[in-house]
Each structure stands twice: as C-alpha cells, then as structure tokens.
Amino acid sequence: MAVPPSAPPLSSLSAHLLAASFAISYVGSLYLSKHSRLRFSSTAVAHNQNDVPRQKYDGERWRDDPDVIRARLTAVTLSTLLSCATIGWVLNHVDHGNSSTGDLICATLYWIGLGVDLSPAALKTIFLSSLITVVLFLGPLYGYYLDSSLPFQSRFSFKRDVYSVIRTWIGWRNYIIAPITEEVVFRACVLAVYHMSGASVNKMIFLSPLWFGVAHMHHAWDVYNRFGRTTAALRRAILGTCFQLTYTSLFGSHVAYLFLRTGSILPPITAHIFCNVMGFPALIEDLARYSKRRYVIWFAYTMGVAGYVYTRSRWSENPDSPYWNHSF
C-alpha cells in the first residue's frame, strides 16, 4: 500500500494570512508614526497642470521630504525584521520548538535566501541570474547608448548620475533600502510561507506577486493630493495605480521566479535595483527621438525579450534550491 505524502506544515489559509500580515505590516509601518505619515492641506487646491504636482504649502509633509523618508526607512526596516522573525517563529512551530536559537537563525536565513554558499557554482548562478534582467532591458539600454548616457560615454557623469543620487535620501530609498526590504518581505518571506503550505511553483510565481502590487496602491492618495484633489487628479491617481499594480505584479512574477529558481534573495534585489535605475522602458520616446534608427531599436527590444526567454531558465538553474521542485 502506497504511503501518502506528509501534509504541508502550513495550511493554505495560514499562508494567506501570514502573507497578508507581511504586506499590512510593511505598508502600515509607514503610517504608524506622525514622522512618517504624509500631511496635506485640508482645503482644495486649484491646479490645472496635469503633468506636474501643485505647489507645496507650509506645514505639508510629502513623501520625498528628507525627514519623511528617514522615518519611513526606519519603519520598513523594523517591519522587515519583524517579518523575518515571524518566519523564524513559524519554523520553530514546525519543528515543535526543538531547534536551538542558533539553528533557528540559520534556518531562517536559509529560507529567506540569505544562506551563505560561497561555492563557485553558487556564485556563478547568482551572477548569471542577476544578468537576466539586464538582458531583458537590451532595448532600453540601446536607447541609453544612442543618448550617450551609458557609463563611460560622453553624457555620463559618475559624480552627477551616481554619487549625487546615492548620497540623497531619495537615492537611499529608491536604490538601496526599498529594494532590499521589499524583496526580503514580498519575495522571501511571502514565498517561504506559501512554500510551507505546499503551494505549486506556478501559484507562487503568478499569484504571490499580487501582494506586492496591492501594497503599492496606497500611493494613489499621495498622487491625488499632490495634483490638486481635482477630477483630473483623481483620474491620474486611478490610472497610475492600475498601471503600477500591473507593472509591479509582472515584475514580482519575474523576481519570484528568480528567487524560487536560485534559492537566493540576491538576484531579486539586484533586479529590483536595476529596474529602479532604468525606469519603465521608453520605447515610444526612443522611436520618436531616433526615427532613423527605429528598425534597430525594434530589433534591440525584440532581442531583449528573446534573450530573456533563452537565459531565464538556463542562467538561473540551481539544483540545490530548496524551493524549485523540492518539498518542504
């Protein structure tokens, strides 16, 4: 008589609740303190320019204010540590409290993709899988090349384009703290609990990123207020939120695949940083500015997609990944 497989240590409901708690904790931490909350004028502000925000008034607190960013970075860092501790608590529950503190910490780091594996094969996989996103952006990179804005080209300045950006609080938020904390929470922690519930790889790739997309919807309130709380501002907030939900969910599927495939959080973090640097692909703008190169531009974008399809599984393969076709 065949022995049935052991039941997953978590139920699907428990995994959903834990994933929701991670998302709520991360976004909610931005509003717990008065220092991290945004503040807008209580009166409607006339504003007819749809492409630029209105003038900021005294007493208002906007998301790009340095003190707001500092408070929010502290909040999300603490929320991320809390989510990681929750993974440790779940692992301790699964092991019925039999693990030592040291073993529990090592196990938590392992399941959130921070296990240290310095073997040449592991380092090669991490390096190659970090380049997959670069391949996908071959078209936008060609646009930067035409604009002479790539590193070592005439219009690129390390001091202006790198140093002066990273040293600001906006730079720290966009290119360091946010990519790291968001990937640890919305990729590592969320996928860890879904994996413990026995969720399929496809479900983890295509459904779990919705938490990441939904977590960005709170930006709609910010956009609505900064653009004057008019009908046009409301329309802009709704359309922008729908676009961001779609884009972040698609991006989430991409980095979820990288995490599950490699078992490391480093490729998703580097992909997140790279995408934040590149922004959304500007195909229409590139075609308009360089109309004589339009066929080459189309070719570069097409080759980027084809290269992504070719390299995605080949460059990210890690037989030791605990997530890819492995039971908990």
Short mmCIF file of C-alpha atoms in Angstrom, two decimals:
data_model
loop_
_atom_site.label_atom_id
_atom_site.label_comp_id
_atom_site.label_asym_id
_atom_site.label_seq_id
_atom_site.Cartn_x
_atom_site.Cartn_y
_atom_site.Cartn_z
CA MET A 1 0.00 0.00 0.00
CA ALA A 2 1.42 3.38 -1.02
CA VAL A 3 2.28 5.78 1.78
CA PRO A 4 0.60 9.17 1.23
CA PRO A 5 2.89 12.21 1.28
CA SER A 6 3.11 14.07 4.56
CA ALA A 7 0.87 17.09 4.90
CA PRO A 8 2.46 20.55 4.44
CA PRO A 9 3.37 22.20 7.76
CA LEU A 10 1.10 25.18 6.99
CA SER A 11 -2.43 25.32 5.63
CA SER A 12 -3.28 27.49 2.63
CA LEU A 13 -5.33 29.77 4.86
CA SER A 14 -2.43 30.22 7.28
CA ALA A 15 -0.13 31.08 4.37
CA HIS A 16 -2.59 33.67 3.04
CA LEU A 17 -2.97 35.23 6.48
CA LEU A 18 0.77 35.36 7.05
CA ALA A 19 1.37 36.87 3.60
CA ALA A 20 -1.32 39.46 4.30
CA SER A 21 0.27 40.25 7.66
CA PHE A 22 3.63 40.85 5.99
CA ALA A 23 2.08 43.26 3.47
CA ILE A 24 -0.02 45.05 6.11
CA SER A 25 2.96 45.36 8.44
CA TYR A 26 5.16 46.81 5.70
CA VAL A 27 2.66 49.37 4.40
CA GLY A 28 1.12 50.03 7.81
CA SER A 29 4.52 50.88 9.30
CA LEU A 30 4.59 53.94 7.04
CA TYR A 31 1.60 55.41 8.86
CA LEU A 32 2.19 54.44 12.48
CA SER A 33 4.35 57.42 13.36
CA LYS A 34 3.50 61.06 12.83
CA HIS A 35 7.01 61.49 11.46
CA SER A 36 6.40 59.00 8.64
CA ARG A 37 2.81 60.00 7.81
CA LEU A 38 2.08 62.37 4.96
CA ARG A 39 0.19 65.59 5.60
CA PHE A 40 -1.66 67.67 3.04
CA SER A 41 -3.60 70.92 3.11
CA SER A 42 -7.19 70.46 4.28
CA THR A 43 -8.53 72.82 1.61
CA ALA A 44 -8.85 72.04 -2.07
CA VAL A 45 -6.06 73.48 -4.18
CA ALA A 46 -6.72 74.78 -7.69
CA HIS A 47 -4.32 73.11 -10.09
CA ASN A 48 -4.72 72.73 -13.83
CA GLN A 49 -1.31 71.37 -14.83
CA ASN A 50 -1.71 67.61 -15.22
CA ASP A 51 1.97 66.84 -15.76
CA VAL A 52 3.47 68.44 -12.66
CA PRO A 53 2.40 68.42 -9.00
CA ARG A 54 1.00 71.57 -7.43
CA GLN A 55 2.99 73.87 -5.20
CA LYS A 56 3.74 72.50 -1.76
CA TYR A 57 2.38 74.56 1.14
CA ASP A 58 3.90 75.21 4.54
CA GLY A 59 3.10 72.53 7.07
CA GLU A 60 2.60 69.81 4.48
CA ARG A 61 4.64 66.61 4.54
CA TRP A 62 5.26 64.97 1.17
CA ARG A 63 6.79 61.56 0.52
CA ASP A 64 10.06 62.99 -0.85
CA ASP A 65 10.74 65.19 2.19
CA PRO A 66 14.03 64.05 3.77
CA ASP A 67 12.61 63.71 7.28
CA VAL A 68 9.65 61.69 5.96
CA ILE A 69 11.99 59.39 4.04
CA ARG A 70 14.21 58.86 7.08
CA ALA A 71 11.25 57.94 9.25
CA ARG A 72 9.81 55.63 6.63
CA LEU A 73 13.10 53.84 6.02
CA THR A 74 13.37 53.15 9.73
CA ALA A 75 9.78 51.91 9.80
CA VAL A 76 10.11 49.48 6.88
CA THR A 77 13.43 48.19 8.19
CA LEU A 78 11.82 47.31 11.52
CA SER A 79 8.83 45.79 9.70
CA THR A 80 11.19 43.67 7.58
CA LEU A 81 13.00 42.39 10.67
CA LEU A 82 9.62 41.56 12.21
CA SER A 83 8.61 39.57 9.12
CA CYS A 84 11.89 37.65 9.21
CA ALA A 85 11.35 36.94 12.91
CA THR A 86 7.89 35.65 12.04
CA ILE A 87 9.45 33.18 9.60
CA GLY A 88 11.68 32.02 12.44
CA TRP A 89 8.66 31.64 14.70
CA VAL A 90 6.88 29.57 12.05
CA LEU A 91 9.94 27.35 11.59
CA ASN A 92 10.14 26.87 15.35
CA HIS A 93 6.46 25.89 15.37
CA VAL A 94 7.04 23.43 12.53
CA ASP A 95 9.94 21.89 14.47
CA HIS A 96 7.81 21.79 17.66
CA GLY A 97 10.29 24.01 19.48
CA ASN A 98 13.15 21.51 19.26
CA SER A 99 15.65 23.79 17.49
CA SER A 100 18.25 25.84 19.31
CA THR A 101 18.33 29.60 18.79
CA GLY A 102 21.41 29.35 16.59
CA ASP A 103 19.89 26.63 14.42
CA LEU A 104 16.68 28.63 14.13
CA ILE A 105 18.54 31.74 12.97
CA CYS A 106 20.47 29.71 10.39
CA ALA A 107 17.27 28.05 9.18
CA THR A 108 15.52 31.42 8.86
CA LEU A 109 18.39 32.89 6.85
CA TYR A 110 18.35 29.79 4.65
CA TRP A 111 14.64 30.02 3.84
CA ILE A 112 14.70 33.76 3.13
CA GLY A 113 17.55 33.28 0.66
CA LEU A 114 20.40 34.60 2.78
CA GLY A 115 22.12 31.29 3.41
CA VAL A 116 25.82 31.70 2.71
CA ASP A 117 27.00 29.43 -0.08
CA LEU A 118 30.34 30.56 -1.47
CA SER A 119 30.91 27.62 -3.77
CA PRO A 120 31.93 28.57 -7.34
CA ALA A 121 28.77 27.02 -8.77
CA ALA A 122 26.51 29.00 -6.42
CA LEU A 123 28.32 32.27 -7.07
CA LYS A 124 28.16 31.65 -10.82
CA THR A 125 24.39 31.08 -10.64
CA ILE A 126 23.85 34.24 -8.60
CA PHE A 127 25.97 36.26 -11.03
CA LEU A 128 24.34 34.93 -14.19
CA SER A 129 20.80 35.15 -12.82
CA SER A 130 21.48 38.78 -11.91
CA LEU A 131 22.22 39.45 -15.57
CA ILE A 132 18.89 38.07 -16.83
CA THR A 133 17.13 41.36 -16.12
CA VAL A 134 19.90 43.24 -17.92
CA VAL A 135 19.32 41.07 -20.98
CA LEU A 136 15.59 41.85 -20.85
CA PHE A 137 16.41 45.58 -20.91
CA LEU A 138 18.58 45.35 -24.02
CA GLY A 139 16.21 47.69 -25.88
CA PRO A 140 16.18 50.46 -23.25
CA LEU A 141 19.95 50.08 -22.86
CA TYR A 142 20.33 50.67 -26.59
CA GLY A 143 18.27 53.82 -26.16
CA TYR A 144 20.68 54.99 -23.47
CA TYR A 145 23.55 54.16 -25.83
CA LEU A 146 22.03 56.34 -28.55
CA ASP A 147 21.70 59.10 -25.97
CA SER A 148 25.39 58.63 -24.96
CA SER A 149 24.23 58.15 -21.36
CA LEU A 150 25.75 54.75 -20.56
CA PRO A 151 28.77 54.56 -18.23
CA PHE A 152 31.98 55.69 -19.96
CA GLN A 153 30.01 57.58 -22.63
CA SER A 154 30.22 61.33 -23.10
CA ARG A 155 26.98 62.30 -21.36
CA PHE A 156 27.52 60.07 -18.33
CA SER A 157 29.00 61.54 -15.16
CA PHE A 158 29.71 59.32 -12.17
CA LYS A 159 29.59 62.30 -9.83
CA ARG A 160 26.26 63.58 -11.18
CA ASP A 161 24.49 60.33 -12.12
CA VAL A 162 25.67 58.07 -9.30
CA TYR A 163 27.32 59.82 -6.37
CA SER A 164 24.98 62.82 -6.21
CA VAL A 165 21.96 60.49 -6.38
CA ILE A 166 23.05 57.84 -3.88
CA ARG A 167 24.05 60.40 -1.28
CA THR A 168 20.47 61.76 -1.11
CA TRP A 169 17.67 60.26 0.97
CA ILE A 170 15.65 59.69 -2.21
CA GLY A 171 18.57 57.71 -3.59
CA TRP A 172 18.85 55.63 -0.42
CA ARG A 173 15.14 54.91 -0.58
CA ASN A 174 14.87 54.10 -4.28
CA TYR A 175 18.10 52.21 -4.85
CA ILE A 176 19.12 50.66 -1.53
CA ILE A 177 16.66 50.32 1.34
CA ALA A 178 13.40 49.88 -0.57
CA PRO A 179 14.72 47.21 -2.99
CA ILE A 180 16.31 45.23 -0.15
CA THR A 181 13.41 45.38 2.29
CA GLU A 182 10.70 44.85 -0.33
CA GLU A 183 12.41 41.80 -1.77
CA VAL A 184 13.04 40.26 1.64
CA VAL A 185 9.41 40.78 2.67
CA PHE A 186 7.39 40.35 -0.54
CA ARG A 187 9.61 37.71 -2.10
CA ALA A 188 11.48 35.78 0.56
CA CYS A 189 9.01 35.87 3.46
CA VAL A 190 5.84 35.61 1.36
CA LEU A 191 7.19 32.78 -0.79
CA ALA A 192 8.55 30.96 2.25
CA VAL A 193 5.12 30.64 3.87
CA TYR A 194 3.46 29.69 0.58
CA HIS A 195 6.10 27.04 0.05
CA MET A 196 5.43 25.70 3.55
CA SER A 197 1.76 25.41 2.62
CA GLY A 198 2.57 23.19 -0.35
CA ALA A 199 1.69 25.80 -2.99
CA SER A 200 2.74 24.93 -6.53
CA VAL A 201 5.58 26.76 -8.25
CA ASN A 202 3.17 28.35 -10.74
CA LYS A 203 0.94 29.63 -7.96
CA MET A 204 3.91 31.14 -6.16
CA ILE A 205 5.18 32.80 -9.34
CA PHE A 206 1.91 34.23 -10.65
CA LEU A 207 -0.29 34.78 -7.58
CA SER A 208 2.04 35.73 -4.72
CA PRO A 209 3.26 38.92 -6.51
CA LEU A 210 -0.26 40.34 -6.20
CA TRP A 211 0.59 41.17 -2.58
CA PHE A 212 3.47 43.26 -3.89
CA GLY A 213 1.22 45.02 -6.39
CA VAL A 214 -1.56 45.73 -3.90
CA ALA A 215 0.98 47.10 -1.42
CA HIS A 216 1.70 49.96 -3.84
CA MET A 217 -1.93 51.08 -4.11
CA HIS A 218 -1.64 53.45 -1.17
CA HIS A 219 0.36 55.81 -3.42
CA ALA A 220 -2.95 56.81 -5.05
CA TRP A 221 -3.82 59.04 -2.07
CA ASP A 222 -0.46 60.78 -2.36
CA VAL A 223 -0.88 61.41 -6.10
CA TYR A 224 -4.46 62.64 -5.68
CA ASN A 225 -3.39 65.24 -3.10
CA ARG A 226 -0.19 66.39 -4.80
CA PHE A 227 -2.02 67.06 -8.06
CA GLY A 228 -4.70 69.25 -6.53
CA ARG A 229 -7.55 66.91 -5.49
CA THR A 230 -9.41 67.64 -8.71
CA THR A 231 -11.25 65.28 -11.04
CA ALA A 232 -8.14 65.19 -13.22
CA ALA A 233 -6.04 64.37 -10.16
CA LEU A 234 -8.41 61.54 -9.24
CA ARG A 235 -8.26 60.18 -12.77
CA ARG A 236 -4.46 60.39 -12.70
CA ALA A 237 -4.33 58.59 -9.34
CA ILE A 238 -6.62 55.77 -10.52
CA LEU A 239 -4.87 55.25 -13.85
CA GLY A 240 -1.45 55.46 -12.24
CA THR A 241 -2.43 52.96 -9.57
CA CYS A 242 -3.79 50.49 -12.13
CA PHE A 243 -0.63 50.80 -14.19
CA GLN A 244 1.57 50.39 -11.11
CA LEU A 245 -0.44 47.39 -9.93
CA THR A 246 0.06 45.73 -13.31
CA TYR A 247 3.74 46.62 -13.63
CA THR A 248 4.70 45.66 -10.08
CA SER A 249 2.79 42.38 -10.32
CA LEU A 250 4.57 41.47 -13.57
CA PHE A 251 7.90 42.45 -12.09
CA GLY A 252 7.01 40.46 -8.97
CA SER A 253 6.47 37.35 -11.09
CA HIS A 254 9.88 37.81 -12.67
CA VAL A 255 11.78 38.14 -9.39
CA ALA A 256 9.66 35.42 -7.74
CA TYR A 257 10.88 33.09 -10.48
CA LEU A 258 14.49 34.13 -9.81
CA PHE A 259 14.10 33.56 -6.08
CA LEU A 260 12.44 30.17 -6.41
CA ARG A 261 14.86 29.04 -9.08
CA THR A 262 18.06 30.11 -7.34
CA GLY A 263 17.05 29.95 -3.69
CA SER A 264 18.85 33.27 -3.17
CA ILE A 265 17.42 36.70 -2.50
CA LEU A 266 20.40 38.44 -4.13
CA PRO A 267 19.22 38.13 -7.80
CA PRO A 268 15.79 39.64 -6.98
CA ILE A 269 17.47 42.51 -5.09
CA THR A 270 19.87 43.30 -7.94
CA ALA A 271 16.99 43.05 -10.44
CA HIS A 272 14.93 45.45 -8.31
CA ILE A 273 17.75 47.97 -8.08
CA PHE A 274 18.46 47.73 -11.80
CA CYS A 275 14.79 48.24 -12.72
CA ASN A 276 14.55 51.25 -10.39
CA VAL A 277 17.59 52.75 -12.11
CA MET A 278 16.26 52.09 -15.61
CA GLY A 279 12.63 53.03 -15.03
CA PHE A 280 9.86 51.90 -17.36
CA PRO A 281 11.07 51.17 -20.92
CA ALA A 282 10.74 54.30 -23.08
CA LEU A 283 10.14 52.61 -26.44
CA ILE A 284 7.83 55.33 -27.82
CA GLU A 285 10.23 58.09 -26.80
CA ASP A 286 13.22 56.28 -28.31
CA LEU A 287 11.38 55.78 -31.60
CA ALA A 288 10.39 59.45 -31.69
CA ARG A 289 13.87 60.78 -30.91
CA TYR A 290 15.81 58.41 -33.14
CA SER A 291 13.42 57.77 -36.02
CA LYS A 292 16.30 56.88 -38.37
CA ARG A 293 17.23 54.03 -36.02
CA ARG A 294 13.70 52.75 -35.47
CA TYR A 295 14.35 49.33 -37.03
CA VAL A 296 17.45 48.84 -34.93
CA ILE A 297 15.53 49.96 -31.83
CA TRP A 298 12.75 47.47 -32.55
CA PHE A 299 15.39 44.79 -33.12
CA ALA A 300 17.08 45.59 -29.78
CA TYR A 301 13.78 45.40 -27.88
CA THR A 302 12.88 42.14 -29.63
CA MET A 303 16.27 40.63 -28.91
CA GLY A 304 15.93 41.65 -25.29
CA VAL A 305 12.70 39.67 -24.94
CA ALA A 306 14.13 36.72 -26.89
CA GLY A 307 17.30 36.80 -24.83
CA TYR A 308 15.26 36.85 -21.65
CA VAL A 309 13.30 33.78 -22.72
CA TYR A 310 16.53 31.99 -23.62
CA THR A 311 18.55 32.86 -20.49
CA ARG A 312 15.82 32.78 -17.83
CA SER A 313 15.91 29.06 -17.10
CA ARG A 314 19.49 28.40 -18.25
CA TRP A 315 21.22 31.07 -16.19
CA SER A 316 19.14 30.64 -13.02
CA GLU A 317 19.39 26.88 -12.59
CA ASN A 318 20.41 25.81 -9.09
CA PRO A 319 19.88 22.11 -8.24
CA ASP A 320 20.22 22.94 -4.55
CA SER A 321 17.41 25.49 -4.42
CA PRO A 322 15.03 24.47 -1.62
CA TYR A 323 12.08 25.93 -3.50
CA TRP A 324 12.28 24.56 -7.03
CA ASN A 325 10.62 21.13 -7.20
CA HIS A 326 11.52 20.37 -3.59
CA SER A 327 9.13 19.56 -0.78
CA PHE A 328 9.49 21.44 2.48
#
